[in-house]
PDB file of C-alpha atoms in Angstrom:
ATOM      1  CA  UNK A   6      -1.924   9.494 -14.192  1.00 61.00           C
ATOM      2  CA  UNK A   7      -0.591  10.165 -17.369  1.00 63.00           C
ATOM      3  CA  UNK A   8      -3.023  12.556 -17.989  1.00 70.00           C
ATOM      4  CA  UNK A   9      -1.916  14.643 -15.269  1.00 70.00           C
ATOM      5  CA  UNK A  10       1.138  15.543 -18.068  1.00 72.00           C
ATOM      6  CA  UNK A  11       1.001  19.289 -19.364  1.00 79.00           C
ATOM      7  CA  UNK A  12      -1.800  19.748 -16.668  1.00 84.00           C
ATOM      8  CA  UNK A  13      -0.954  21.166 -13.485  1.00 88.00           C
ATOM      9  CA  UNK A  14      -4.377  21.535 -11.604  1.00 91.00           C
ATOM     10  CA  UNK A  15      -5.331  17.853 -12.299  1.00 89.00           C
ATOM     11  CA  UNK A  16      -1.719  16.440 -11.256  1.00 87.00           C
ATOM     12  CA  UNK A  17      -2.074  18.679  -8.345  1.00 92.00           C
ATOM     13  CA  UNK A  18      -5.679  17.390  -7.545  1.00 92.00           C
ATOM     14  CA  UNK A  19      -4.892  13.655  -7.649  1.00 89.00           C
ATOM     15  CA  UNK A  20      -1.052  14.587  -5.705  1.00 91.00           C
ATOM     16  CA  UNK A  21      -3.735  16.140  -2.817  1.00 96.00           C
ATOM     17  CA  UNK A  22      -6.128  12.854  -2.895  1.00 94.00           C
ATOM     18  CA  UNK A  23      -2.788  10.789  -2.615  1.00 93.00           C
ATOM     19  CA  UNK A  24      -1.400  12.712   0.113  1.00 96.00           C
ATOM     20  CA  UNK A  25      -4.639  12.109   2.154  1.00 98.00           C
ATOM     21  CA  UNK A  26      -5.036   8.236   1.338  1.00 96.00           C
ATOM     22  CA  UNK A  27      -1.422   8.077   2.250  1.00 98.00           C
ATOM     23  CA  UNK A  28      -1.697  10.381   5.832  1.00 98.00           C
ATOM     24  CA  UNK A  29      -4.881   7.866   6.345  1.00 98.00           C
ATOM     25  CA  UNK A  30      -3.284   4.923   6.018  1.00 98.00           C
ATOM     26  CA  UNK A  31       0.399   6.095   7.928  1.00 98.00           C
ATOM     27  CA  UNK A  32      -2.384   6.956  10.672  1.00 99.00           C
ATOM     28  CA  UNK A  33      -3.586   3.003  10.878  1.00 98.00           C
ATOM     29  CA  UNK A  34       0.576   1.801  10.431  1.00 97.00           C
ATOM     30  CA  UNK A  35       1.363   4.289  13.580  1.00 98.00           C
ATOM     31  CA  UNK A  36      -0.949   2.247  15.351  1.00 97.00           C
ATOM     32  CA  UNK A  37       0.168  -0.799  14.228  1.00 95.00           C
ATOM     33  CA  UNK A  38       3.585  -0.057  14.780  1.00 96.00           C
ATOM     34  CA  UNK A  39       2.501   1.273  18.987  1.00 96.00           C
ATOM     35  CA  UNK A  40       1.553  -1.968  19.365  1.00 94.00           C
ATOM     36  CA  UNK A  41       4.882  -3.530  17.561  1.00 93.00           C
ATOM     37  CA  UNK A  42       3.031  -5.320  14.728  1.00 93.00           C
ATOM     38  CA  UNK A  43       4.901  -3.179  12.058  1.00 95.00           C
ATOM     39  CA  UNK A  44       8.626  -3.844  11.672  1.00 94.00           C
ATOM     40  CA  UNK A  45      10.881  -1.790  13.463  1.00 94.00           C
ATOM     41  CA  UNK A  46      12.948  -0.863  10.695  1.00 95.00           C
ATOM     42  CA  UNK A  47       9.876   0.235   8.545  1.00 96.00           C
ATOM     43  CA  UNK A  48       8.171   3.899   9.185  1.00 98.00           C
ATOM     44  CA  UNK A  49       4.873   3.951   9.638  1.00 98.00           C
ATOM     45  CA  UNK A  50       4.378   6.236   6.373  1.00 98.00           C
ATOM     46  CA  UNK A  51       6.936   3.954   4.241  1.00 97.00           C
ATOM     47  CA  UNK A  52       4.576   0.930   5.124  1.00 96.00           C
ATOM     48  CA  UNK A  53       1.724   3.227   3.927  1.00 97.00           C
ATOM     49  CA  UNK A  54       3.078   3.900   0.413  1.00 96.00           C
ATOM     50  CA  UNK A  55       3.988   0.337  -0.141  1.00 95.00           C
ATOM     51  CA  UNK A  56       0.582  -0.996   0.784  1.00 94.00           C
ATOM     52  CA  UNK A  57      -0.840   1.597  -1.264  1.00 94.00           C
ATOM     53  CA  UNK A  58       1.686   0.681  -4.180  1.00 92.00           C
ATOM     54  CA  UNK A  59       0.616  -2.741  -3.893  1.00 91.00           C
ATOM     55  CA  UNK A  60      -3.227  -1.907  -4.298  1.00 89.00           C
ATOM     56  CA  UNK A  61      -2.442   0.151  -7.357  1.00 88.00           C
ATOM     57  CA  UNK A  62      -0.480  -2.339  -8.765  1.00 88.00           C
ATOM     58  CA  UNK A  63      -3.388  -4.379  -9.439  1.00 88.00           C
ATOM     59  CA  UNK A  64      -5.203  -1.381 -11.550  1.00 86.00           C
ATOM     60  CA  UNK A  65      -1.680  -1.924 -13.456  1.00 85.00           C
ATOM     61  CA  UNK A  66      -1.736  -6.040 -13.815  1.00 87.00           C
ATOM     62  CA  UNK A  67      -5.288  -6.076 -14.989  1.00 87.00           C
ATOM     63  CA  UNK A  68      -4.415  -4.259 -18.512  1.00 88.00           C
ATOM     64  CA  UNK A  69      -1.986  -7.301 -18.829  1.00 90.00           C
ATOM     65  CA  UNK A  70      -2.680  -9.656 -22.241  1.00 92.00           C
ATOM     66  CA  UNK A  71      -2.084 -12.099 -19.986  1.00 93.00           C
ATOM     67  CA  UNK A  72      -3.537 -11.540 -16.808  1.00 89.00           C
ATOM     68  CA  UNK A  73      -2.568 -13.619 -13.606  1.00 90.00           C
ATOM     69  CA  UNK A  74      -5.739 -15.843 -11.836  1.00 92.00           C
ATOM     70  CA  UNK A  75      -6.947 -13.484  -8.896  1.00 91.00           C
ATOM     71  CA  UNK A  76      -5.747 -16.791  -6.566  1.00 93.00           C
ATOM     72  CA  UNK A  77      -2.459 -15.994  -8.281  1.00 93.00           C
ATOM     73  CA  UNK A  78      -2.484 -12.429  -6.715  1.00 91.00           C
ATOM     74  CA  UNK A  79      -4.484 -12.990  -3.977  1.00 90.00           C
ATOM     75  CA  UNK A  80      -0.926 -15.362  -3.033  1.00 91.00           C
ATOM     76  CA  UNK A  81       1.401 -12.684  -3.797  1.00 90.00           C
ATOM     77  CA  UNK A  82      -0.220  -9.703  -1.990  1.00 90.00           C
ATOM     78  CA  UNK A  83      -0.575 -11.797   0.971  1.00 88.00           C
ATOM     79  CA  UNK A  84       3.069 -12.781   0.933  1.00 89.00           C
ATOM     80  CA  UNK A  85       4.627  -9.193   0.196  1.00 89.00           C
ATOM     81  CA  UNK A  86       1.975  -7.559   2.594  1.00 85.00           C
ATOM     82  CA  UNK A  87       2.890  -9.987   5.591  1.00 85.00           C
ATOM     83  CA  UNK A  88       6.505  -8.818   4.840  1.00 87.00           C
ATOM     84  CA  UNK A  89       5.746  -5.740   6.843  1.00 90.00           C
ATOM     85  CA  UNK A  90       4.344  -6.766   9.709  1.00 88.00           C
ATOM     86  CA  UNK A  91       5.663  -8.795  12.726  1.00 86.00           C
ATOM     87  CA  UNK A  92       4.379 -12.580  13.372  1.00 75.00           C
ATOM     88  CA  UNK A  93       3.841 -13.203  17.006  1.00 68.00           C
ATOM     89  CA  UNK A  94       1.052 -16.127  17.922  1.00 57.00           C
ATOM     90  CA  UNK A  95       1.458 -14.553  21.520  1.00 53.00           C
ATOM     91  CA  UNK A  96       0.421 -11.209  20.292  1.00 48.00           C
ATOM     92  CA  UNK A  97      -2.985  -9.758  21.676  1.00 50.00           C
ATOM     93  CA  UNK A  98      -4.625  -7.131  19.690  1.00 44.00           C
TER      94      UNK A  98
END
C-alpha cells in the first residue's frame, strides 16, 4: 500500500478491489445481522471493515522480529472476532 504513494491508478486499483471485498463481506454481515447474530449497535458494513482489518493485520504481524505463535493469534482473532457477533445457544441458523 505504500506503493500506491505518487501513483494514482494503482491506489485507485487496489481502493476498487477493497471496495468490492468490503461490499462482499457487508453482504454476508446483512445477513447475519437479519437473523440477529451481529450486534445491534454494529452496521453490517462497520463489521465488514473490522473483520477485514483483522485479516490484514496478520500480513502486518508477520514482518514482526518477533513474531507471535499462530496459537497466539489464532486466540486473539477468535476473541476480537466473537466481539461482533451475538452468543445465543438457543439460536438456529
Amino acid at each position: 500500500m505504500g506503493n500506491t504513494m505518487g501513483r494514482p491508478m494503482l491506489r485507485q486499483a487496489l481502493a476498487e478491489v477493497q471496495n468490492e471485498l468490503t461490499s462482499g463481506l457487508t453482504e454476508v454481515m446483512e445477513i447475519l445481522r437479519d437473523r440477529k447474530m451481529l450486534k445491534p449497535h454494529l452496521t453490517p458494513r462497520s463489521a465488514a471493515v473490522m473483520v477485514l482489518g483483522m485479516l490484514h493485520g496478520k500480513v502486518v504481524a508477520e514482518l514482526d522480529t518477533d513474531p507471535i505463535h499462530e496459537h497466539e493469534w489464532n486466540q486473539a482473532m477468535l476473541s476480537a472476532f466473537s466481539g461482533l457477533f451475538v452468543i445465543d445457544n438457543q439460536l438456529r441458523v
